Coordinates of C-alpha atoms in Angstrom, one line a residue:
M1 CA -37.8 155.1 117.4
P2 CA -37.2 157.4 120.4
R3 CA -35.9 160.8 119.5
S4 CA -32.6 160.2 121.5
A5 CA -31.7 157.0 119.6
A6 CA -32.7 158.7 116.2
L7 CA -30.2 161.4 116.7
V8 CA -27.0 159.3 116.4
Q9 CA -28.4 157.0 113.8
H10 CA -29.9 159.9 111.6
S11 CA -27.1 162.4 112.0
L12 CA -24.2 159.9 111.6
P13 CA -25.2 157.7 108.6
G14 CA -22.4 155.2 107.9
F15 CA -20.0 156.7 110.5
C16 CA -19.8 153.7 112.9
P17 CA -16.6 154.9 114.7
L18 CA -18.0 158.3 115.0
A19 CA -21.2 156.9 116.5
E20 CA -19.1 154.8 118.9
A21 CA -17.3 157.8 120.0
V22 CA -20.3 159.8 120.7
D23 CA -21.8 156.7 122.6
A24 CA -18.8 156.5 124.7
L25 CA -19.0 160.3 125.7
A26 CA -22.6 159.8 126.4
S27 CA -21.9 157.1 129.0
A28 CA -18.9 159.0 130.5
G29 CA -18.4 160.3 133.9
R30 CA -19.0 164.0 134.8
E31 CA -15.3 165.0 134.6
A32 CA -14.9 163.3 131.3
R33 CA -17.6 165.2 129.6
G34 CA -16.6 168.5 131.1
A35 CA -19.9 169.0 133.1
V36 CA -19.7 171.9 135.5
Y37 CA -23.1 173.2 137.0
T38 CA -23.9 176.8 137.4
K39 CA -25.5 178.3 140.6
S40 CA -29.2 179.4 140.5
E41 CA -28.5 183.0 141.2
V42 CA -26.1 183.1 138.2
V43 CA -28.6 181.2 136.0
E44 CA -31.4 183.7 136.7
F45 CA -28.9 186.6 136.0
M46 CA -27.9 185.4 132.7
L47 CA -31.6 184.9 131.7
D48 CA -32.1 188.4 132.7
L49 CA -29.1 189.8 131.0
A50 CA -30.1 188.0 127.8
G51 CA -33.6 189.4 127.9
Y52 CA -35.4 186.0 128.5
T53 CA -37.8 187.7 131.1
A54 CA -41.4 186.9 131.8
D55 CA -42.7 190.3 130.7
K56 CA -41.9 189.3 127.1
P57 CA -44.1 187.1 124.8
L58 CA -41.8 184.1 125.4
H59 CA -44.4 181.8 124.1
A60 CA -44.0 183.3 120.7
Q61 CA -40.2 183.1 120.9
R62 CA -37.6 180.2 120.8
L63 CA -34.9 179.3 123.3
L64 CA -32.1 176.8 122.8
E65 CA -30.1 175.2 125.7
P66 CA -27.3 173.2 124.0
S67 CA -26.0 171.3 127.0
F68 CA -28.7 171.1 129.8
G69 CA -27.1 168.9 132.4
D70 CA -28.9 169.0 135.7
G71 CA -31.4 171.4 134.0
E72 CA -30.4 174.7 136.0
F73 CA -31.0 176.9 132.9
L74 CA -33.8 174.6 131.2
I75 CA -36.0 174.6 134.3
A76 CA -35.5 178.3 135.1
A77 CA -36.3 179.2 131.4
A78 CA -39.3 176.7 131.6
R79 CA -40.9 178.6 134.6
R80 CA -40.3 182.0 133.0
L81 CA -42.0 180.7 129.8
L82 CA -44.9 179.4 131.8
A83 CA -45.3 182.6 133.5
A84 CA -45.4 184.5 130.3
Y85 CA -47.8 182.1 128.8
E86 CA -50.1 182.4 131.6
A87 CA -49.9 186.2 131.5
A88 CA -51.1 186.0 127.8
D89 CA -53.9 183.8 128.7
G90 CA -52.8 180.8 127.1
G91 CA -55.0 177.7 127.0
S92 CA -53.1 174.8 125.6
P93 CA -49.5 174.6 126.5
A94 CA -48.8 171.2 124.9
R95 CA -50.0 172.8 121.6
D96 CA -48.9 176.4 121.9
L97 CA -45.4 175.9 123.5
K98 CA -44.1 172.8 121.7
D99 CA -41.6 174.8 119.7
A100 CA -40.7 177.4 122.5
I101 CA -37.8 175.4 123.8
R102 CA -35.2 173.2 122.3
A103 CA -32.6 171.6 124.7
V104 CA -29.8 168.9 124.1
E105 CA -27.9 166.7 126.5
L106 CA -25.4 164.0 125.7
H107 CA -25.1 162.1 128.8
R108 CA -28.0 159.4 129.0
H109 CA -28.4 159.2 132.7
T110 CA -28.4 163.0 133.3
F111 CA -30.9 163.3 130.3
A112 CA -33.4 160.9 131.9
A113 CA -33.0 162.4 135.5
T114 CA -33.4 166.1 134.2
R115 CA -36.4 165.1 132.2
T116 CA -38.2 164.0 135.3
K117 CA -37.2 167.1 137.1
L118 CA -38.4 169.2 134.2
I119 CA -41.8 167.5 134.2
E120 CA -42.2 167.9 137.9
A121 CA -41.2 171.6 137.7
M122 CA -44.1 172.2 135.1
V123 CA -46.6 170.2 137.1
E124 CA -45.8 172.6 140.1
E125 CA -46.5 175.5 137.9
G126 CA -49.9 174.1 137.1
V127 CA -49.3 172.3 133.8
A128 CA -51.3 169.0 133.6
R129 CA -49.0 166.0 133.8
P130 CA -49.8 164.6 130.4
D131 CA -49.0 168.0 128.9
A132 CA -45.8 168.3 130.8
R133 CA -44.7 165.0 129.5
A134 CA -45.6 166.1 125.9
L135 CA -43.8 169.3 126.3
A136 CA -40.6 167.4 127.7
D137 CA -40.7 165.1 124.8
A138 CA -41.0 168.0 122.2
W139 CA -38.3 170.0 123.9
L140 CA -35.5 167.6 124.8
T141 CA -33.0 165.7 122.7
Q142 CA -30.4 163.1 123.9
G143 CA -27.2 163.5 121.8
D144 CA -24.3 165.5 120.8
F145 CA -25.2 169.2 120.2
L146 CA -22.3 169.7 117.8
L147 CA -23.6 166.8 115.6
A148 CA -27.4 167.0 116.1
D149 CA -29.8 168.2 113.5
M150 CA -31.3 171.6 114.3
D151 CA -34.2 173.5 113.3
E152 CA -33.6 175.9 110.3
A153 CA -36.0 178.5 111.8
G154 CA -33.3 179.5 114.3
F155 CA -33.6 180.8 117.8
D156 CA -34.2 184.1 119.6
Y157 CA -32.0 183.0 122.5
V158 CA -29.2 180.4 123.0
I159 CA -28.4 180.3 126.6
G160 CA -26.3 177.9 128.8
N161 CA -23.0 176.7 130.2
P162 CA -21.2 174.5 127.4
P163 CA -18.8 171.8 128.5
Y164 CA -15.4 172.5 129.2
I165 CA -13.3 169.6 127.6
R166 CA -9.8 169.8 126.2
Q167 CA -9.1 168.2 122.8
E168 CA -7.0 165.5 124.1
M169 CA -9.9 164.1 126.1
I170 CA -12.0 163.6 123.1
P171 CA -11.8 160.6 120.6
Q172 CA -9.8 161.7 117.6
V173 CA -12.6 160.6 115.1
L174 CA -14.9 162.9 116.9
I175 CA -12.3 165.8 116.9
D176 CA -11.7 165.2 113.1
E177 CA -15.6 165.5 112.5
Y178 CA -15.8 168.6 114.6
R179 CA -13.1 170.1 112.7
R180 CA -14.7 169.5 109.4
R181 CA -17.8 171.1 110.5
F182 CA -16.6 174.0 112.6
P183 CA -13.8 176.3 111.3
T184 CA -13.3 178.0 114.6
I185 CA -11.6 174.9 116.0
F186 CA -8.1 176.1 115.7
D187 CA -5.0 175.1 117.3
R188 CA -5.7 173.8 120.8
A189 CA -9.2 175.2 121.1
D190 CA -11.3 173.7 123.9
I191 CA -14.7 172.2 123.0
Y192 CA -16.7 175.4 124.1
V193 CA -15.4 177.2 121.1
P194 CA -17.5 175.2 118.5
F195 CA -20.4 175.3 121.0
I196 CA -20.2 179.2 120.8
E197 CA -19.9 179.0 117.0
R198 CA -22.8 176.7 116.4
G199 CA -25.0 178.8 119.0
L200 CA -24.2 181.9 117.2
R201 CA -24.9 180.6 113.7
L202 CA -28.3 179.3 114.9
L203 CA -29.4 182.8 116.1
K204 CA -32.1 184.9 114.4
Q205 CA -31.7 188.3 113.6
D206 CA -31.6 190.2 116.8
G207 CA -31.3 187.0 118.6
A208 CA -28.7 186.6 121.6
L209 CA -26.5 184.0 123.0
S210 CA -25.5 184.1 126.6
F211 CA -23.0 181.6 127.8
I212 CA -20.8 181.2 131.1
C213 CA -17.5 179.6 130.2
A214 CA -13.7 180.1 130.1
D215 CA -12.6 183.6 128.8
R216 CA -9.4 182.3 127.3
W217 CA -10.6 182.5 123.7
M218 CA -11.1 186.3 123.9
K219 CA -7.3 186.9 124.0
N220 CA -5.4 184.0 123.2
R221 CA -4.2 182.5 119.8
Y222 CA -6.8 179.6 119.6
G223 CA -9.7 182.0 120.0
G224 CA -8.6 184.1 116.8
P225 CA -11.1 182.5 114.3
L226 CA -14.0 182.9 116.8
R227 CA -13.2 186.4 117.5
A228 CA -13.1 187.0 113.9
L229 CA -16.6 185.4 113.4
V230 CA -18.0 187.7 116.0
A231 CA -16.3 190.9 114.7
K232 CA -17.8 190.1 111.2
D233 CA -21.4 189.3 112.0
Y234 CA -22.2 189.9 115.6
N235 CA -22.1 192.4 118.4
L236 CA -20.6 191.7 121.9
R237 CA -23.5 193.1 124.0
A238 CA -22.2 192.5 127.4
F239 CA -19.4 190.9 129.4
V240 CA -19.1 189.9 133.0
D241 CA -15.7 188.9 134.4
M242 CA -16.4 185.9 136.9
V243 CA -12.9 185.0 137.9
D244 CA -12.7 184.2 141.7
T245 CA -16.6 184.2 142.2
P246 CA -18.3 181.2 143.4
A247 CA -20.4 181.1 140.2
F248 CA -20.5 177.1 140.0
D249 CA -21.5 174.4 142.3
S250 CA -17.9 173.1 142.5
D251 CA -14.4 174.6 142.2
V252 CA -13.2 174.8 138.6
I253 CA -9.9 175.6 137.0
A254 CA -11.3 177.7 134.2
Y255 CA -11.2 181.6 134.2
P256 CA -15.0 182.2 133.8
A257 CA -16.9 184.8 132.2
I258 CA -20.5 185.6 131.1
F259 CA -21.0 187.1 127.8
V260 CA -23.9 188.1 125.6
I261 CA -23.2 188.0 121.8
A262 CA -26.2 189.2 119.5
R263 CA -26.7 189.1 115.8
E264 CA -27.3 192.8 115.7
P265 CA -25.3 195.9 114.6
K266 CA -22.1 196.8 116.4
S267 CA -22.3 198.9 119.6
E268 CA -20.5 199.5 122.8
T269 CA -20.1 196.5 125.2
A270 CA -21.5 196.8 128.7
I271 CA -18.7 195.4 131.1
A272 CA -18.7 194.6 134.7
H273 CA -16.3 192.6 136.9
R274 CA -16.5 190.0 139.7
P275 CA -20.0 190.7 141.0
A276 CA -21.3 189.5 144.3
I277 CA -23.1 186.2 143.8
E278 CA -26.4 187.3 145.5
A279 CA -29.7 187.4 143.7
G280 CA -30.7 191.0 144.6
A281 CA -27.3 192.4 143.5
L282 CA -27.2 190.4 140.3
S283 CA -30.6 191.4 139.4
K284 CA -29.7 195.1 139.7
L285 CA -26.5 194.6 137.8
A286 CA -28.5 193.0 134.8
A287 CA -30.7 196.0 134.8
S288 CA -27.7 198.4 134.9
M289 CA -25.9 196.5 132.1
K290 CA -28.9 196.4 129.8
A291 CA -29.4 200.1 130.4
Q292 CA -25.7 200.8 129.6
S293 CA -25.4 198.5 126.8
G294 CA -24.9 200.2 123.4
K295 CA -24.3 203.7 124.9
S296 CA -21.2 205.4 124.3
G297 CA -18.6 205.7 127.2
G298 CA -19.4 206.5 130.7
K299 CA -19.9 204.3 133.7
R300 CA -23.0 203.3 135.6
A301 CA -23.2 201.4 139.0
G302 CA -20.0 199.6 138.3
V303 CA -20.8 199.1 134.5
H304 CA -18.5 200.4 131.8
A305 CA -19.6 200.9 128.2
V306 CA -16.6 200.4 125.8
R307 CA -16.2 199.5 122.2
V308 CA -14.3 196.2 122.4
T309 CA -14.5 194.4 119.2
G310 CA -12.9 195.5 115.9
A311 CA -13.0 194.2 112.5
S312 CA -10.6 191.2 112.9
D313 CA -9.3 188.6 115.1
E314 CA -7.4 190.9 117.5
P315 CA -7.5 190.1 121.2
W316 CA -10.3 191.8 123.1
M317 CA -9.6 194.5 125.9
L318 CA -12.0 193.8 128.7
D319 CA -10.6 195.5 131.8
N320 CA -8.4 198.2 133.2
F321 CA -9.8 201.0 130.9
D322 CA -7.4 203.8 132.0
A323 CA -4.5 201.4 130.9
L324 CA -6.2 200.5 127.8
A325 CA -6.6 204.2 126.9
L326 CA -2.9 204.6 127.4
V327 CA -2.1 201.6 125.2
R328 CA -4.3 202.9 122.4
R329 CA -2.7 206.3 122.6
L330 CA 0.8 204.9 122.4
E331 CA -0.3 202.7 119.6
A332 CA -1.5 205.4 117.6
Q333 CA 1.6 207.6 118.1
Y334 CA 4.6 205.2 117.9
R335 CA 5.9 202.1 116.1
T336 CA 6.4 198.7 117.3
L337 CA 9.8 197.4 118.7
E338 CA 10.5 195.6 115.6
E339 CA 9.5 198.4 113.4
E340 CA 12.2 200.4 115.2
G341 CA 14.9 197.9 114.6
A342 CA 14.6 195.4 117.5
K343 CA 14.1 191.7 117.2
V344 CA 11.9 189.6 119.5
G345 CA 12.4 185.9 119.8
I346 CA 12.5 182.7 121.9
G347 CA 15.4 180.6 122.8
V348 CA 16.0 177.0 121.7
A349 CA 13.6 174.1 122.4
T350 CA 15.4 170.8 122.1
G351 CA 12.8 168.2 122.7
A352 CA 15.3 166.2 124.8
D353 CA 16.9 168.6 127.3
K354 CA 18.7 165.7 129.2
A355 CA 20.4 164.7 126.1
F356 CA 21.4 168.2 124.6
I357 CA 22.0 170.2 127.7
G358 CA 24.5 169.6 130.5
P359 CA 27.5 171.4 132.2
L360 CA 29.4 173.0 129.2
D361 CA 32.9 171.6 130.1
A362 CA 31.4 168.1 130.6
L363 CA 29.6 168.0 127.1
D364 CA 32.0 165.7 125.2
V365 CA 31.9 167.4 121.8
E366 CA 33.9 169.7 119.8
D367 CA 34.0 173.2 120.9
E368 CA 32.3 174.4 117.8
R369 CA 29.4 172.2 118.6
K370 CA 28.4 173.6 121.9
L371 CA 27.3 176.9 123.2
P372 CA 27.0 178.3 126.8
L373 CA 23.3 178.5 127.6
A374 CA 21.0 180.8 129.6
M375 CA 18.4 179.4 131.7
T376 CA 15.6 181.1 133.8
R377 CA 17.4 180.3 137.1
D378 CA 20.4 182.1 135.7
I379 CA 18.6 185.5 135.6
A380 CA 16.4 185.0 138.7
S381 CA 18.2 187.7 140.7
G382 CA 17.7 190.3 138.0
T383 CA 21.4 190.1 136.8
V384 CA 23.1 187.0 135.0
A385 CA 24.5 184.5 137.2
W386 CA 25.4 181.7 134.8
R387 CA 25.4 178.3 136.4
G388 CA 27.7 176.9 133.6
L389 CA 25.3 174.9 131.6
G390 CA 25.7 174.5 127.8
V391 CA 23.7 173.2 124.8
V392 CA 24.9 170.8 122.1
N393 CA 24.5 172.6 118.7
P394 CA 23.8 170.3 115.7
F395 CA 23.6 173.2 113.2
L396 CA 26.3 174.7 111.0
D397 CA 26.2 178.4 110.4
D398 CA 24.4 177.8 107.0
G399 CA 21.5 175.8 108.8
K400 CA 22.6 172.4 107.7
L401 CA 23.3 169.7 110.1
A402 CA 26.9 169.1 111.2
S403 CA 28.2 165.7 109.9
F404 CA 29.5 163.0 112.2
D405 CA 32.5 162.5 109.8
K406 CA 33.8 166.0 110.4
F407 CA 32.9 166.1 114.1
P408 CA 33.5 162.5 115.5
R409 CA 33.1 163.4 119.1
F410 CA 29.9 165.2 118.4
G411 CA 28.8 162.0 116.5
R412 CA 29.7 159.6 119.3
Y413 CA 28.1 161.9 121.9
L414 CA 24.6 161.8 120.1
E415 CA 24.8 158.1 119.0
A416 CA 25.2 157.3 122.8
R417 CA 21.9 159.2 123.3
R418 CA 20.3 158.1 120.1
A419 CA 17.3 156.2 121.7
E420 CA 16.3 159.5 123.7
I421 CA 16.8 161.8 120.7
A422 CA 15.4 159.8 117.9
G423 CA 12.1 159.1 120.0
R424 CA 11.1 162.6 119.8
H425 CA 8.2 163.7 117.5
V426 CA 10.4 166.0 115.4
A427 CA 12.9 163.1 114.9
Q428 CA 10.2 160.6 113.9
K429 CA 8.9 163.1 111.2
A430 CA 12.2 163.3 109.5
P431 CA 14.3 160.3 110.6
A432 CA 17.3 161.4 108.4
N433 CA 17.5 164.4 110.6
W434 CA 17.1 162.6 113.9
Y435 CA 19.6 164.6 115.8
R436 CA 18.3 168.2 115.0
T437 CA 17.1 170.3 117.9
I438 CA 13.2 171.4 117.6
D439 CA 14.4 174.9 117.0
R440 CA 17.3 175.9 114.7
I441 CA 20.3 177.3 116.7
Y442 CA 21.9 180.4 115.4
P443 CA 25.3 180.7 117.0
A444 CA 25.7 184.3 116.4
L445 CA 22.9 185.1 118.7
A446 CA 25.0 184.0 121.7
S447 CA 27.5 186.7 121.1
K448 CA 25.0 189.5 120.7
P449 CA 23.9 191.7 123.6
K450 CA 20.3 191.0 124.4
L451 CA 17.6 191.3 127.0
L452 CA 16.3 188.2 128.5
I453 CA 12.7 187.8 129.6
P454 CA 11.2 184.7 131.4
D455 CA 7.6 183.6 130.1
I456 CA 5.6 183.6 133.1
K457 CA 5.9 186.3 135.7
G458 CA 4.0 188.6 137.9
A459 CA 5.8 191.7 136.7
A460 CA 8.2 192.4 133.9
H461 CA 11.6 190.8 134.6
I462 CA 14.0 192.0 131.9
V463 CA 17.7 191.2 132.3
F464 CA 20.6 192.6 130.3
E465 CA 23.0 189.8 129.0
E466 CA 26.1 191.2 127.6
G467 CA 26.5 188.7 124.6
K468 CA 27.9 185.6 125.8
L469 CA 25.0 183.1 126.4
Y470 CA 22.4 181.3 124.2
P471 CA 18.8 181.5 125.6
H472 CA 16.7 178.4 126.5
H473 CA 13.3 177.9 125.3
N474 CA 11.7 179.2 128.5
L475 CA 13.3 182.7 127.8
Y476 CA 12.4 185.3 125.3
F477 CA 15.0 187.7 124.0
I478 CA 15.2 191.1 122.4
T479 CA 18.2 192.3 120.5
A480 CA 18.4 195.8 118.9
E481 CA 20.3 197.5 116.2
A482 CA 19.2 201.1 116.7
W483 CA 18.1 201.3 120.3
D484 CA 20.7 201.2 123.1
L485 CA 19.8 198.0 125.0
R486 CA 20.4 199.6 128.5
A487 CA 18.0 202.4 127.6
L488 CA 15.4 200.0 126.3
Q489 CA 15.7 197.8 129.3
A490 CA 14.8 201.0 131.6
V491 CA 11.7 201.6 129.2
L492 CA 10.5 198.1 129.4
K493 CA 11.2 197.7 133.2
S494 CA 9.3 201.1 133.8
G495 CA 6.0 199.5 133.4
I496 CA 5.7 199.8 129.6
A497 CA 6.3 196.0 129.1
S498 CA 3.7 195.0 131.7
L499 CA 1.3 197.6 130.4
F500 CA 1.3 196.2 126.9
V501 CA 1.6 192.6 127.9
A502 CA -1.4 192.7 130.4
A503 CA -3.5 194.5 127.7
Y504 CA -3.1 191.5 125.4
S505 CA -2.2 188.5 127.5
T506 CA -4.6 186.0 129.2
K507 CA -3.9 186.4 132.9
M508 CA -2.7 183.2 134.7
R509 CA -3.8 181.9 138.0
G510 CA -2.2 184.0 140.7
G511 CA -2.1 187.1 138.5
Y512 CA 0.9 186.0 136.6
L513 CA 1.3 187.3 132.8
R514 CA 2.6 185.5 129.8
F515 CA 5.5 187.6 128.6
Q516 CA 5.6 185.9 125.2
A517 CA 7.0 187.2 121.8
Q518 CA 3.5 187.8 120.3
Y519 CA 2.7 190.2 123.2
L520 CA 6.3 191.8 123.5
R521 CA 6.1 192.7 119.8
R522 CA 3.1 194.9 120.4
I523 CA 5.2 197.3 122.6
R524 CA 5.6 200.7 121.1
V525 CA 8.6 202.9 121.3
P526 CA 9.9 206.2 119.7
A527 CA 12.6 206.0 117.2
W528 CA 16.0 206.0 119.0
A529 CA 17.2 208.8 116.6
S530 CA 14.3 211.1 118.0
V531 CA 15.3 210.8 121.7
P532 CA 17.2 214.0 122.8
A533 CA 20.9 213.1 123.9
M534 CA 20.3 214.1 127.7
L535 CA 17.3 211.8 127.7
R536 CA 19.3 209.0 126.3
K537 CA 21.9 209.3 129.1
Q538 CA 19.1 209.2 131.7
L539 CA 17.6 206.2 130.3
Q540 CA 21.0 204.3 130.2
K541 CA 21.6 205.2 133.8
T542 CA 18.2 204.1 135.1
S543 CA 17.9 200.6 133.8
D544 CA 18.2 199.2 137.4
D545 CA 16.1 202.0 139.0
P546 CA 12.4 201.7 138.0
L547 CA 11.2 204.7 139.8
A548 CA 14.0 206.9 138.0
A549 CA 13.1 205.0 134.8
Q550 CA 9.5 206.0 135.2
A551 CA 10.3 209.6 135.3
A552 CA 12.6 209.3 132.3
V553 CA 10.0 207.3 130.4
A554 CA 7.3 209.9 131.3
E555 CA 9.3 212.4 129.4
L556 CA 10.1 210.0 126.6
Y557 CA 6.3 209.3 126.0
Q558 CA 5.2 212.8 127.1
L559 CA 2.9 211.2 129.7
T560 CA 0.3 213.2 131.5
D561 CA 0.1 212.8 135.4
A562 CA -2.8 210.4 135.1
E563 CA -0.9 208.3 132.6
V564 CA 2.1 208.3 134.8
D565 CA -0.2 206.7 137.5
V566 CA -1.3 204.2 135.0
L567 CA 2.2 203.3 134.1
A568 CA 3.2 203.1 137.7
A569 CA 0.3 200.7 138.6
A570 CA 1.3 198.6 135.6
G571 CA 4.9 198.3 136.7
K572 CA 3.6 197.2 140.4
A573 CA 0.9 194.8 139.2
G574 CA 2.5 193.1 136.2

């Protein structure tokens, strides 16, 4: 039986639906299977960075390519392997090199085409055609890398470009099996996450994995388990930000990065940003990064050496090291917003805005069953300009749902929209509570003064709301018991909010940041009781003057001149 056929039958005994799902992907188009191919200059750079170079005894080592596609990495690695073998006076490549490479590809047509290309490349390097065919058969497997049987001996190198496929594009039976096998598939993790996990687990001691893929997992929520795995057992040896570089043969939506993770003791990470995609420059950069890797501090030819990973799933800080130093100093010296008595939250998600939201006066329900609503457009100018919308509130103060008997207009209003409201997922999960909003509404929040912050912005957009409106789901809010809100607004608008959010948030296309609760909660402030009376007055007066606020905030945090410059840059850049 051919090796390609044996993979599905042997690896998936009794799993007919699973085998069918794999079979469907094996025949899918390029977009459906997440195939994005890497430019040759980048391939050579990654091989250099991982240490897979012809001056090493590569014939005595093992390389794995988990998704070989058109063969960019596979053929480049094979050429290096053959050069190293020739330098070592090897005599029988079919015998001596059969275990040197293992490469997997799911797509049948691509597998066959690349196998032919590989054989021709080896023949060009002087390998007899029968030996080239024998090596191709020994090295290549057609199937799903995440389900394929793998050699227990492990690998010295795992190198490649894993597929970029969102979970919703993968058959559910396949996702369920992936989740069973790979604990790093958390929340809405893309499929490259388990590719990284499996590649890492297949490394020998001191082995290195080098991938180019999206960098989202390094900071966002779904990457937490994978970051924790790396923090526990591996070392982030190198990181190269490839955003806005032509690293691939086509435009992609992803935010790409190259990283090298090794099964070795922890050390500093060599970091570089957005290199020129030119062979000579990349070769020099690889040499510089390898020389800098593991060294403490400093900078060499555009390469920083920084300790990135800790001992947990915390987001990784991989850029703007002056800003990072200030964040770390403030974290060591001050407590978080919520530790100082503030509360950070998000407004109400209804799941059916057309049914629950409308002009407040036109919502035909009892006054107790509706609240004036703040939307993002209401605060676009930097102050509140309420457009008159409201939200129907199905909750009593104790959290129970209001009854239709007690509030008949409310009941009639919802019954008239029952089809739309009851069709929501939250309603189908609990049919008896079909008219609840996704989030519980707390009416007292509307009457509390608060700061409102839109989710996606280039810079911190923080608006004071005096206590008349309830926030919608696309607005985050901050209330405070100890801190004066006008003073806190000045602190956050000075650049402090952007400084912390930029450190922890993944940046969106166009440079936008996500001002989400999880990042806002990381902001550090002094205790309000410790702020001198004169400085309190300064902060309260400067909430609408960022430059004046920065001067007051510099005094508040005792910033150095260099730190003031960092804060000013954060305020401008967002």
